[in-house]
Coordinates of C-alpha atoms in Angstrom, one line a residue:
X1 CA -1.1 -9.8 -36.9
X2 CA -1.2 -9.1 -33.5
X3 CA -4.8 -8.5 -31.4
X4 CA -3.4 -5.4 -30.0
X5 CA -2.5 -4.2 -32.8
X6 CA -5.3 -6.0 -35.6
X7 CA -8.1 -3.7 -32.7
X8 CA -6.9 -1.0 -33.5
X9 CA -6.7 -0.9 -37.4
X10 CA -9.4 1.2 -38.2
X11 CA -8.1 3.6 -36.3
X12 CA -4.7 4.1 -37.0
X13 CA -4.3 7.3 -39.1
X14 CA -6.7 8.4 -35.7
X15 CA -4.4 7.3 -33.6
X16 CA -1.1 8.3 -35.2
X17 CA -2.3 12.1 -35.6
X18 CA -3.5 11.2 -31.7
X19 CA -0.1 10.5 -31.2
X20 CA 0.8 14.5 -31.4
X21 CA -1.7 16.1 -30.2
X22 CA -1.0 14.4 -27.0
X23 CA 2.2 15.3 -26.8
X24 CA 0.9 18.6 -27.7
X25 CA -0.9 18.7 -24.6
X26 CA 1.4 17.9 -22.3
X27 CA 3.9 20.7 -23.0
X28 CA 4.9 22.8 -20.4
X29 CA 8.0 25.9 -20.2
X30 CA 9.3 23.9 -17.2
X31 CA 12.4 22.0 -18.6
X32 CA 12.3 19.2 -16.3
X33 CA 8.2 19.4 -16.8
X34 CA 8.9 18.2 -20.1
X35 CA 11.6 16.1 -19.0
X36 CA 10.1 14.3 -17.3
X37 CA 6.2 14.6 -19.1
X38 CA 8.6 12.9 -22.3
X39 CA 9.6 9.7 -20.3
X40 CA 6.8 9.1 -19.2
X41 CA 5.3 9.8 -23.1
X42 CA 7.4 7.7 -24.5
X43 CA 6.8 4.0 -22.0
X44 CA 3.1 4.1 -23.2
X45 CA 0.5 1.9 -22.1
X46 CA -1.3 -0.2 -25.2
X47 CA -3.0 3.1 -24.9
X48 CA -6.7 0.4 -25.1
X49 CA -8.5 3.7 -23.3
X50 CA -7.3 6.6 -26.6
X51 CA -8.7 3.2 -29.7
X52 CA -11.8 3.0 -27.3
X53 CA -12.5 7.1 -27.4
X54 CA -12.7 6.5 -31.2
X55 CA -13.7 3.7 -32.5
X56 CA -17.4 4.2 -30.3
X57 CA -16.9 7.9 -31.8
X58 CA -17.0 6.5 -35.5
X59 CA -19.1 3.9 -34.0
X60 CA -22.0 5.5 -33.0
X61 CA -21.6 8.4 -36.1
X62 CA -20.7 5.6 -39.2
X63 CA -16.8 6.7 -38.9
X64 CA -17.1 10.4 -38.7
X65 CA -14.6 11.9 -36.2
X66 CA -14.2 16.2 -34.7
X67 CA -10.8 18.0 -33.0
X68 CA -13.9 17.0 -29.6
X69 CA -12.5 13.2 -29.7
X70 CA -9.6 13.7 -30.8
X71 CA -9.6 16.5 -27.2
X72 CA -11.5 13.7 -25.5
X73 CA -8.5 10.9 -25.7
X74 CA -6.7 13.0 -24.9
X75 CA -8.0 14.3 -21.8
X76 CA -8.5 10.4 -20.7
X77 CA -5.3 10.1 -21.1
X78 CA -3.6 12.8 -19.2
X79 CA -6.5 12.3 -16.1
X80 CA -5.0 8.4 -17.1
X81 CA -1.9 9.0 -16.5
X82 CA -1.9 11.6 -13.8
X83 CA -2.9 8.8 -11.1
X84 CA -1.1 6.0 -12.4
X85 CA 1.4 9.0 -11.2
X86 CA 0.3 9.5 -8.0
X87 CA -0.8 5.5 -7.7
X88 CA 2.9 4.5 -7.8
X89 CA 3.2 7.0 -5.0
X90 CA -0.1 5.9 -2.9
X91 CA 2.1 2.2 -3.6
X92 CA 5.1 3.3 -3.0
X93 CA 5.9 1.6 -6.0
X94 CA 9.7 1.2 -8.0
X95 CA 8.1 0.6 -11.5
X96 CA 5.7 0.3 -13.9
X97 CA 5.1 -2.1 -17.3
X98 CA 8.7 -2.5 -16.5
X99 CA 10.6 0.8 -16.4
X100 CA 10.7 2.9 -13.9
X101 CA 8.1 4.4 -12.2
X102 CA 9.4 8.9 -11.5
X103 CA 8.6 8.3 -8.2
X104 CA 11.3 6.5 -8.1
X105 CA 13.2 8.1 -10.1
X106 CA 12.7 12.3 -9.0
X107 CA 10.8 11.5 -5.6
X108 CA 7.4 11.6 -4.0
X109 CA 7.7 15.7 -4.2
X110 CA 8.0 15.8 -7.6
X111 CA 5.8 11.9 -8.7
X112 CA 2.7 14.0 -7.2
X113 CA 3.2 17.7 -8.4
X114 CA 3.6 16.3 -12.1
X115 CA 0.5 14.6 -10.9
X116 CA -1.6 17.9 -10.0
X117 CA 0.3 18.9 -13.7
X118 CA -1.3 16.7 -15.3
X119 CA -4.5 16.8 -14.5
X120 CA -4.6 20.3 -14.2
X121 CA -4.2 19.8 -17.7
X122 CA -6.6 17.7 -18.6
X123 CA -9.1 19.9 -17.0
X124 CA -8.0 23.1 -19.3
X125 CA -8.5 21.3 -22.2
X126 CA -11.7 21.1 -22.0
X127 CA -12.8 24.1 -20.6
X128 CA -10.5 25.7 -22.9
X129 CA -12.2 24.5 -25.9
X130 CA -16.5 24.7 -23.6
X131 CA -16.4 20.3 -23.5
X132 CA -17.8 21.0 -20.3
X133 CA -20.4 17.8 -21.2
X134 CA -17.4 15.5 -21.5
X135 CA -15.6 17.4 -18.9
X136 CA -18.2 15.9 -16.4
X137 CA -18.2 12.6 -17.6
X138 CA -14.1 12.9 -16.9
X139 CA -14.8 14.4 -13.0
X140 CA -17.9 11.8 -12.4
X141 CA -14.9 9.3 -13.3
X142 CA -12.1 10.8 -11.4
X143 CA -14.4 10.8 -8.3
X144 CA -15.5 7.1 -8.2
X145 CA -11.6 6.5 -8.8
X146 CA -11.1 7.9 -5.1
X147 CA -14.0 6.8 -3.3
X148 CA -13.5 3.4 -4.5
X149 CA -9.8 3.1 -4.0
X150 CA -10.8 4.1 -0.3
X151 CA -13.8 1.7 -0.1
X152 CA -10.9 -0.9 -0.9
X153 CA -9.5 0.3 1.9
X154 CA -11.6 0.1 4.6
X155 CA -12.8 -2.5 3.6
X156 CA -9.4 -4.4 3.9
X157 CA -9.3 -3.2 7.2
X158 CA -11.6 -5.2 8.8
X159 CA -11.9 -7.6 5.9
X160 CA -16.0 -8.0 6.2
X161 CA -16.1 -7.4 1.8
X162 CA -19.6 -8.9 0.3
X163 CA -19.7 -9.9 -3.0
X164 CA -21.8 -6.7 -4.0
X165 CA -18.7 -4.4 -1.6
X166 CA -16.9 -6.2 -5.0
X167 CA -18.6 -5.3 -7.5
X168 CA -19.0 -1.5 -6.2
X169 CA -15.0 -1.3 -5.2
X170 CA -14.3 -2.9 -9.1
X171 CA -16.6 0.1 -10.6
X172 CA -15.5 2.5 -9.3
X173 CA -11.1 1.3 -9.1
X174 CA -11.8 0.2 -12.4
X175 CA -14.8 -0.4 -14.8
X176 CA -15.7 3.8 -14.5
X177 CA -12.6 5.1 -16.5
X178 CA -13.1 1.8 -19.3
X179 CA -17.0 3.1 -18.5
X180 CA -15.8 7.6 -19.3
X181 CA -13.7 6.6 -22.3
X182 CA -17.2 4.8 -23.8
X183 CA -19.5 7.4 -22.9
X184 CA -16.8 10.1 -23.8
X185 CA -16.4 9.0 -27.2
X186 CA -20.4 9.6 -28.3
X187 CA -19.8 12.5 -26.3
X188 CA -18.0 14.3 -28.4
X189 CA -20.0 13.2 -31.4
X190 CA -23.4 12.8 -31.1
X191 CA -24.2 15.2 -27.4
X192 CA -27.4 14.6 -25.8
X193 CA -28.3 10.8 -27.8
X194 CA -28.5 7.6 -25.7
X195 CA -25.6 6.2 -27.2
X196 CA -23.5 8.0 -24.2
X197 CA -25.5 6.3 -21.7
X198 CA -25.4 2.8 -23.9
X199 CA -21.9 2.7 -24.5
X200 CA -20.9 4.0 -20.9
X201 CA -22.8 0.6 -19.9
X202 CA -21.2 -0.9 -22.4
X203 CA -17.9 0.7 -20.8
X204 CA -18.4 -0.3 -17.8
X205 CA -19.3 -4.3 -18.1
X206 CA -16.1 -4.5 -20.4
X207 CA -14.5 -2.6 -16.4
X208 CA -16.2 -5.5 -14.3
X209 CA -15.3 -7.7 -16.7
X210 CA -11.6 -7.1 -16.8
X211 CA -10.4 -6.0 -13.4
X212 CA -12.5 -10.1 -12.3
X213 CA -9.4 -10.9 -15.3
X214 CA -6.8 -9.7 -13.0
X215 CA -8.4 -10.5 -9.6
X216 CA -7.6 -14.1 -11.6
X217 CA -3.9 -13.3 -12.7
X218 CA -3.1 -13.5 -8.7
X219 CA -4.3 -17.4 -9.1
X220 CA -1.5 -18.8 -11.8
X221 CA 0.3 -21.1 -11.6
X222 CA 3.1 -18.3 -13.8
X223 CA 4.3 -15.1 -13.0
X224 CA 1.2 -13.0 -15.2
X225 CA 1.7 -9.5 -15.3
X226 CA 2.3 -9.8 -11.3
X227 CA 3.6 -12.6 -9.3
X228 CA 1.3 -14.5 -7.4
X229 CA -1.1 -14.5 -4.1
X230 CA 0.2 -11.0 -4.6
X231 CA -3.3 -9.5 -3.4
X232 CA -3.3 -12.0 -0.5
X233 CA -0.4 -10.4 0.3
X234 CA -1.5 -7.1 0.4
X235 CA -4.9 -8.4 2.3
X236 CA -7.7 -7.3 -1.2
X237 CA -10.8 -9.6 -1.1
X238 CA -10.9 -10.8 -4.0
X239 CA -13.5 -11.9 -6.4
X240 CA -12.9 -16.1 -6.1
X241 CA -11.6 -15.5 -2.5
X242 CA -15.1 -13.6 -1.5
X243 CA -16.7 -17.0 -3.3
X244 CA -14.5 -19.9 -1.2
X245 CA -15.0 -17.6 1.7
X246 CA -18.8 -17.3 2.0
X247 CA -18.8 -21.4 1.4
X248 CA -16.6 -22.6 3.7
X249 CA -17.5 -23.6 7.3
X250 CA -16.7 -21.6 10.6
X251 CA -12.9 -23.0 11.6
X252 CA -12.5 -23.5 7.4
X253 CA -13.3 -19.8 7.6
X254 CA -11.6 -18.0 10.6
X255 CA -8.5 -20.0 8.9
X256 CA -8.7 -18.3 6.7
X257 CA -9.6 -14.6 7.3
X258 CA -7.0 -15.5 9.8
X259 CA -4.7 -16.7 7.5
X260 CA -5.0 -13.0 4.7
X261 CA -5.0 -10.7 8.6
X262 CA -1.9 -12.3 9.9
X263 CA 0.0 -14.5 7.9
X264 CA -0.3 -12.5 4.1
X265 CA 3.2 -12.3 4.2
X266 CA 3.8 -15.8 4.8
X267 CA 4.7 -17.7 1.3
X268 CA 3.7 -21.1 2.3
X269 CA 0.4 -19.7 4.3
X270 CA 0.1 -18.2 1.0
X271 CA -0.5 -20.6 -1.6
X272 CA -2.5 -22.9 0.6
X273 CA -5.7 -19.6 0.7
X274 CA -4.6 -20.3 -3.4
X275 CA -5.1 -23.7 -3.0
X276 CA -8.3 -23.5 -0.8
X277 CA -9.0 -21.4 -2.7
X278 CA -9.0 -23.0 -6.5
X279 CA -10.4 -26.7 -4.4
X280 CA -13.1 -24.7 -4.3
X281 CA -14.9 -23.7 -7.4
X282 CA -13.7 -19.8 -6.6
X283 CA -12.2 -20.3 -10.5
X284 CA -14.3 -21.6 -12.1
X285 CA -17.2 -19.8 -10.2
X286 CA -14.8 -15.7 -10.6
X287 CA -15.0 -17.1 -14.6
X288 CA -18.5 -17.3 -15.0
X289 CA -18.7 -14.3 -13.9
X290 CA -16.6 -12.3 -15.9
X291 CA -17.7 -14.5 -18.9
X292 CA -21.7 -12.3 -17.9
X293 CA -20.5 -9.0 -17.7
X294 CA -18.2 -10.3 -21.3
X295 CA -21.6 -11.4 -23.2
X296 CA -24.4 -8.6 -21.8
X297 CA -21.5 -5.2 -23.0
X298 CA -21.6 -8.2 -27.3
X299 CA -25.2 -7.8 -26.4
X300 CA -24.8 -4.2 -26.3
X301 CA -22.7 -4.2 -29.4
X302 CA -25.8 -6.3 -31.3
X303 CA -28.1 -2.8 -31.3
X304 CA -25.1 -1.3 -33.6
X305 CA -25.0 -2.2 -37.7
X306 CA -22.2 -3.8 -38.5
X307 CA -18.7 -2.5 -39.2
X308 CA -15.3 -2.4 -39.0
X309 CA -15.1 -0.4 -35.7
X310 CA -17.7 -2.8 -34.0
X311 CA -15.6 -5.7 -34.8
X312 CA -12.6 -3.8 -33.3
X313 CA -14.8 -2.7 -30.6
X314 CA -16.1 -7.2 -30.3
X315 CA -11.9 -8.3 -30.2
X316 CA -11.6 -5.6 -27.0
X317 CA -13.9 -7.7 -25.4
X318 CA -13.0 -11.1 -26.5
X319 CA -9.0 -9.9 -25.7
X320 CA -10.3 -7.8 -22.4
X321 CA -11.0 -11.9 -21.5
X322 CA -8.9 -13.6 -23.4
X323 CA -4.8 -11.3 -22.1
X324 CA -2.2 -13.7 -20.9
X325 CA -1.2 -10.5 -18.9

């Protein structure tokens, strides 16, 4: 059995029901909108975010969930989908998960409006049901994701990213959404409980490990998920590169910065940068940090009683580190 199916097993019924509810939450009176949202729903990914919501909710409440849990999962998925549609416009990207992106098929103007529509649907789903605590969790995540993207753009111009700033960028850009999924799952069944903060921290740690793993793919020998060296071409400062830069003697440091700033489209030079980072311990350092985040996340899980849901979350933590794309 594939690991994702194994993770999903204890919540298979909930995930099936969720898909039906999620499709309904996207409906509109405008035919064009329905056509586009139908296209989006049929090209969904592994749905890790709703899985986090359901697994956490069930783990903290001995297997009980409520309508609020389904709404929470739908809100996360609506808002996450909105950010992906907008991201593709910002990045001028024509593909998403191997398929054409919304902006490639329907152009930027429609893609931006679709993202706005999905965002408003998510907000209204919470407001119409008085789920203001859930709305606050997701709204904070959206604010942080925007701040993280802008911080990264600002720093990419100067290439002056320290390790601490890097952690702040990935915490906001990536980890905050997974943290929101986990705290939202807890809040949906145990409002005002200590589980909300405990699970927020758990999700944040997994998100940090997830992003470092993503950064490591940039140094792979095979094309997995994204082409090798793409982060360097986009002048993104990732942990392996930051580590190598910090340790490099002045001459080599200048060469690295010059390569990323002015020769980031030169394939030969990008390969030389990748080789330098590998040979100077950048990858090993990033892997050790990723594993530290993973272990901290697992320690939080150990404070909960044994259950199928806890086991699936443990598998999820391993999957984040061991995935091949």
